[in-house]
Short mmCIF file of C-alpha atoms in Angstrom, two decimals:
data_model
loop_
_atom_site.label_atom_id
_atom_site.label_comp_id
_atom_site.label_asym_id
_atom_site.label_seq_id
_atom_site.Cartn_x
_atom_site.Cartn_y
_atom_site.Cartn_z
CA UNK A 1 18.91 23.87 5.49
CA UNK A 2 16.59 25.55 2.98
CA UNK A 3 17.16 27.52 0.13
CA UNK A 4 14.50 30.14 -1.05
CA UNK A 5 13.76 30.14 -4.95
CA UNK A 6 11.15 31.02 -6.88
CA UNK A 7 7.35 29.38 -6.72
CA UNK A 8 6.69 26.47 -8.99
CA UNK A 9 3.98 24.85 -10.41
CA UNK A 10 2.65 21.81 -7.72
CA UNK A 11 4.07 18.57 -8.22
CA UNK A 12 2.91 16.45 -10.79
CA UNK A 13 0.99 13.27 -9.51
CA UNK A 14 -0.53 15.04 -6.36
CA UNK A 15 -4.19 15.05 -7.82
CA UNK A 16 -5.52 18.27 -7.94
CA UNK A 17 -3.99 19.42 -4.16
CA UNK A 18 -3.83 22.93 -5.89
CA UNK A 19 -7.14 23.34 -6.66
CA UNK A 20 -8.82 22.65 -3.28
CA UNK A 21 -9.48 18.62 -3.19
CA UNK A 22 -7.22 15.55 -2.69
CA UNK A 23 -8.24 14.32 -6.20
CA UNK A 24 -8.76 15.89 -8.84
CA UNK A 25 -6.30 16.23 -12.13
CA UNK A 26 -2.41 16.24 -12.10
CA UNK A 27 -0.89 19.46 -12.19
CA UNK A 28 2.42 20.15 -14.45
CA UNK A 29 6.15 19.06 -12.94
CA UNK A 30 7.64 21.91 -11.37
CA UNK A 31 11.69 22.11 -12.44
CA UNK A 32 13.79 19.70 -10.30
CA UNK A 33 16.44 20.36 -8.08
CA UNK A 34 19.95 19.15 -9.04
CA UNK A 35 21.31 17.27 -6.40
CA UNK A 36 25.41 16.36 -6.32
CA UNK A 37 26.43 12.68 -7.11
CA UNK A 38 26.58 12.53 -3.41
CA UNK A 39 23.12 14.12 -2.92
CA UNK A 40 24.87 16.66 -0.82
CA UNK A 41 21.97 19.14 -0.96
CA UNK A 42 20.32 19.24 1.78
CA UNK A 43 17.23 21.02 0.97
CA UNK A 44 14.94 23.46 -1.16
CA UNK A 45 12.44 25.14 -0.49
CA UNK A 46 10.14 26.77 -2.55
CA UNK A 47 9.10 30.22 -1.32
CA UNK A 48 5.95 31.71 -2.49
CA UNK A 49 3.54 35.09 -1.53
CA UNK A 50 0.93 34.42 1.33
CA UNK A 51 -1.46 32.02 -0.39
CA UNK A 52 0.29 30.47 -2.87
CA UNK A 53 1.88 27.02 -2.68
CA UNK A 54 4.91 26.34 -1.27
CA UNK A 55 7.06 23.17 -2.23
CA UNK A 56 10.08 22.00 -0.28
CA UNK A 57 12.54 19.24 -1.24
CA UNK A 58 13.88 17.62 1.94
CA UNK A 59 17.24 15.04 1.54
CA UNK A 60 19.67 14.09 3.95
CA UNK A 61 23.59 14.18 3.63
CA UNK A 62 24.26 10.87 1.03
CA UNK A 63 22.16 8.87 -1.18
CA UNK A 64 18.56 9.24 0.85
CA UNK A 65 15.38 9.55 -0.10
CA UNK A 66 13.45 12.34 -0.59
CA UNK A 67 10.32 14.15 1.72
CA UNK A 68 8.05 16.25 -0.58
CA UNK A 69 5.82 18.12 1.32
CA UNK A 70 3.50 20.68 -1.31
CA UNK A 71 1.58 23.51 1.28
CA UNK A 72 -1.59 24.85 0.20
CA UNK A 73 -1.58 28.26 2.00
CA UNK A 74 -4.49 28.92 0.39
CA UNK A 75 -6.43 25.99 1.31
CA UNK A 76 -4.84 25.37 4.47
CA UNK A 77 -3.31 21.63 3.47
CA UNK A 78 -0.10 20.01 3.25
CA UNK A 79 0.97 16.78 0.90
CA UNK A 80 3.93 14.94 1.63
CA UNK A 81 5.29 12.23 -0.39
CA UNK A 82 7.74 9.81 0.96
CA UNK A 83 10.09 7.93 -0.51
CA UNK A 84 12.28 4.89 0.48
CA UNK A 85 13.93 4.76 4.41
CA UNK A 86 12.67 7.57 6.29
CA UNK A 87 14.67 8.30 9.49
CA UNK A 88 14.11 10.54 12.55
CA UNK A 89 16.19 13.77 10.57
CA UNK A 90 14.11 13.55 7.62
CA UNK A 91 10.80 13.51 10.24
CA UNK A 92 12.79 16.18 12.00
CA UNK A 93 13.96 18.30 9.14
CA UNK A 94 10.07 18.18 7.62
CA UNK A 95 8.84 19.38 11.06
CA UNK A 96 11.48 22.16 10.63
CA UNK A 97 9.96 23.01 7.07
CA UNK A 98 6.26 23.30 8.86
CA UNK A 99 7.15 25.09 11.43
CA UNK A 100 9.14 27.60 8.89
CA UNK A 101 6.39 27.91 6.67
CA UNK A 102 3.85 28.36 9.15
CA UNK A 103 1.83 25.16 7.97
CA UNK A 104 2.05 22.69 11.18
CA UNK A 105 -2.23 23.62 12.22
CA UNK A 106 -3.05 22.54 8.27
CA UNK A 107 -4.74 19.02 7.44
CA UNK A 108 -1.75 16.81 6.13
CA UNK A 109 -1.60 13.53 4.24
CA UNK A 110 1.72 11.53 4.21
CA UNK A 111 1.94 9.33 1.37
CA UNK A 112 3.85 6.51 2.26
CA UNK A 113 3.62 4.05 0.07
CA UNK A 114 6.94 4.00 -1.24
CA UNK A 115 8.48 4.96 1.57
CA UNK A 116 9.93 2.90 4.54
CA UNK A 117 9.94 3.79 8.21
CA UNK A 118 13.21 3.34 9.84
CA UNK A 119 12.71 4.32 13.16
CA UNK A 120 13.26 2.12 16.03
CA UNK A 121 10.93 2.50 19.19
CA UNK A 122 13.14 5.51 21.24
CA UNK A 123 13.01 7.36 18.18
CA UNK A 124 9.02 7.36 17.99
CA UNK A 125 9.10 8.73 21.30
CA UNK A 126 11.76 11.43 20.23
CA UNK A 127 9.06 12.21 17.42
CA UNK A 128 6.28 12.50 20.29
CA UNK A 129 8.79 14.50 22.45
CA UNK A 130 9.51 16.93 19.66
CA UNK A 131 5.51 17.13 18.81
CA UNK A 132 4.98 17.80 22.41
CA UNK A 133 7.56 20.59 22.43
CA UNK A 134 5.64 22.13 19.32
CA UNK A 135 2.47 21.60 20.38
CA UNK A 136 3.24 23.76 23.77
CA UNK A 137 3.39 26.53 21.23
CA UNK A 138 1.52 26.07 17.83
CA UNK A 139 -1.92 24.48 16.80
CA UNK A 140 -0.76 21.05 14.98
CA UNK A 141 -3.22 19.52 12.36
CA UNK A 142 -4.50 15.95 11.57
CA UNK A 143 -2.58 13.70 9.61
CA UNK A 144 -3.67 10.63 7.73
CA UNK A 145 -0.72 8.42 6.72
CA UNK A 146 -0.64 5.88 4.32
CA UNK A 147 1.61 3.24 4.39
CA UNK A 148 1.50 -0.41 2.70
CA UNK A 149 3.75 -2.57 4.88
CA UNK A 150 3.04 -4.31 7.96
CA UNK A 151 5.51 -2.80 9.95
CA UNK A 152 5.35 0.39 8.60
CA UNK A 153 1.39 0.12 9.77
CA UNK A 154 2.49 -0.54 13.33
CA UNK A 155 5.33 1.99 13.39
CA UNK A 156 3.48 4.84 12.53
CA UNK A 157 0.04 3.40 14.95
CA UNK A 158 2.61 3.01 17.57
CA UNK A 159 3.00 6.98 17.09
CA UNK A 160 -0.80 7.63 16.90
CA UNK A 161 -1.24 6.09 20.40
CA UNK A 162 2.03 7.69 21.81
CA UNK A 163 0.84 11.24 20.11
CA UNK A 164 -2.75 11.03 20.85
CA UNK A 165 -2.66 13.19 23.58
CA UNK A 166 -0.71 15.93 21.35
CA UNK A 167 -2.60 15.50 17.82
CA UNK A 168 -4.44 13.35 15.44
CA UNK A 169 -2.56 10.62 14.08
CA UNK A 170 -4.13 8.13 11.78
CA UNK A 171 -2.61 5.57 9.92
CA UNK A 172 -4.66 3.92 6.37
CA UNK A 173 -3.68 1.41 4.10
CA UNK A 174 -5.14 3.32 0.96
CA UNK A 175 -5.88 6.96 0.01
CA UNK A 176 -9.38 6.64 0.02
CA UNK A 177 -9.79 5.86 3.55
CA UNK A 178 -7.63 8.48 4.39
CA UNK A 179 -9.28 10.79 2.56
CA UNK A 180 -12.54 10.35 3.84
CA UNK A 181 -11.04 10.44 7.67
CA UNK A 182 -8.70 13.52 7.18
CA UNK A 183 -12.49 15.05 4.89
CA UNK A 184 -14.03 14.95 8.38
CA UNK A 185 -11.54 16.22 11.04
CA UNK A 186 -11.31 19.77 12.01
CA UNK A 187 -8.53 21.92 11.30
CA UNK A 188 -6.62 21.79 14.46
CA UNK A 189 -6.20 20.92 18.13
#
């Protein structure tokens, strides 16, 4: 479901990922994919040298939204970006992309503030199940995830608990918080 092409610039609006911090200044746009009317593409990834960044465009069959996930070989880090409903493929198909790229032990932070999770309770423990199954065989990372909506909040803390015997699973309301908790976690369990 992904598509090597050649390395781009990180995404503009991800605060200075690139250049070691969470915050920081914007980096340029990379070029964006062209998806069909019918958004059949189904992914892109962004294949770089050992190192350097790696960005991979993640949509489902139809009009869905978006994962952006931006790897920082370099500085051992992953930024996602989630937009609109988020179902168990796209959580599935992002795994997929870590796993590929080698990036699941990095520190990640999900931003999902405009996102939306639509996941109903036997799919969070499909999401544990498949962390399980990767965790039997690779390091995973700390995640902080942002969200803004109530049930979003409990969704994704609903997870944490499930998970916490697997990973670290946070979930924050703003960037800041989980900035500061993801600052002070080690690198992987």
């Amino acid at each position: 479901y992904t598509a090597p092409v050649a390395a781009a610039p990180l995404v503009h609006g991800f605060h200075g990922f690139c250049s070691g911090g969470w915050q920081g200044q914007s980096a340029p746009a990379p070029p964006v994919p062209e998806f069909s009317r019918q958004g059949r593409l189904s992914g892109l990834s962004l294949a770089a040298r050992p190192g350097a960044l790696v960005l991979a465009w993640i949509r489902r069959e139809g009009p869905a939204m978006p994962l952006t996930a931006a790897i920082d070989h370099q500085h051992r880090r992953v930024l996602t970006l989630a937009r609109e409903e988020i179902t168990l493929l796209d959580i599935e198909r992002h795994l997929g992309v870590e796993e590929e790229q080698g990036s699941l032990w990095y520190q990640e932070m999900v931003d999902g503030r405009e996102g939306t999770v639509r996941l109903t309770p036997a799919e969070i423990r499909q999401v544990v199940t498949r962390l399980r199954e990767l965790r039997s065989r690779y390091r995973l990372g700390p995640t902080a995830v942002v969200v803004e909506d109530d049930f979003d909040y409990g969704m994704v803390r609903m997870l944490s608990v499930l998970a916490e015997d697997i990973c670290r699973i946070e979930v924050f309301r703003s960037m800041e918080e989980a900035e500061q908790w993801l600052g002070g976690q080690p690198e992987a369990s």
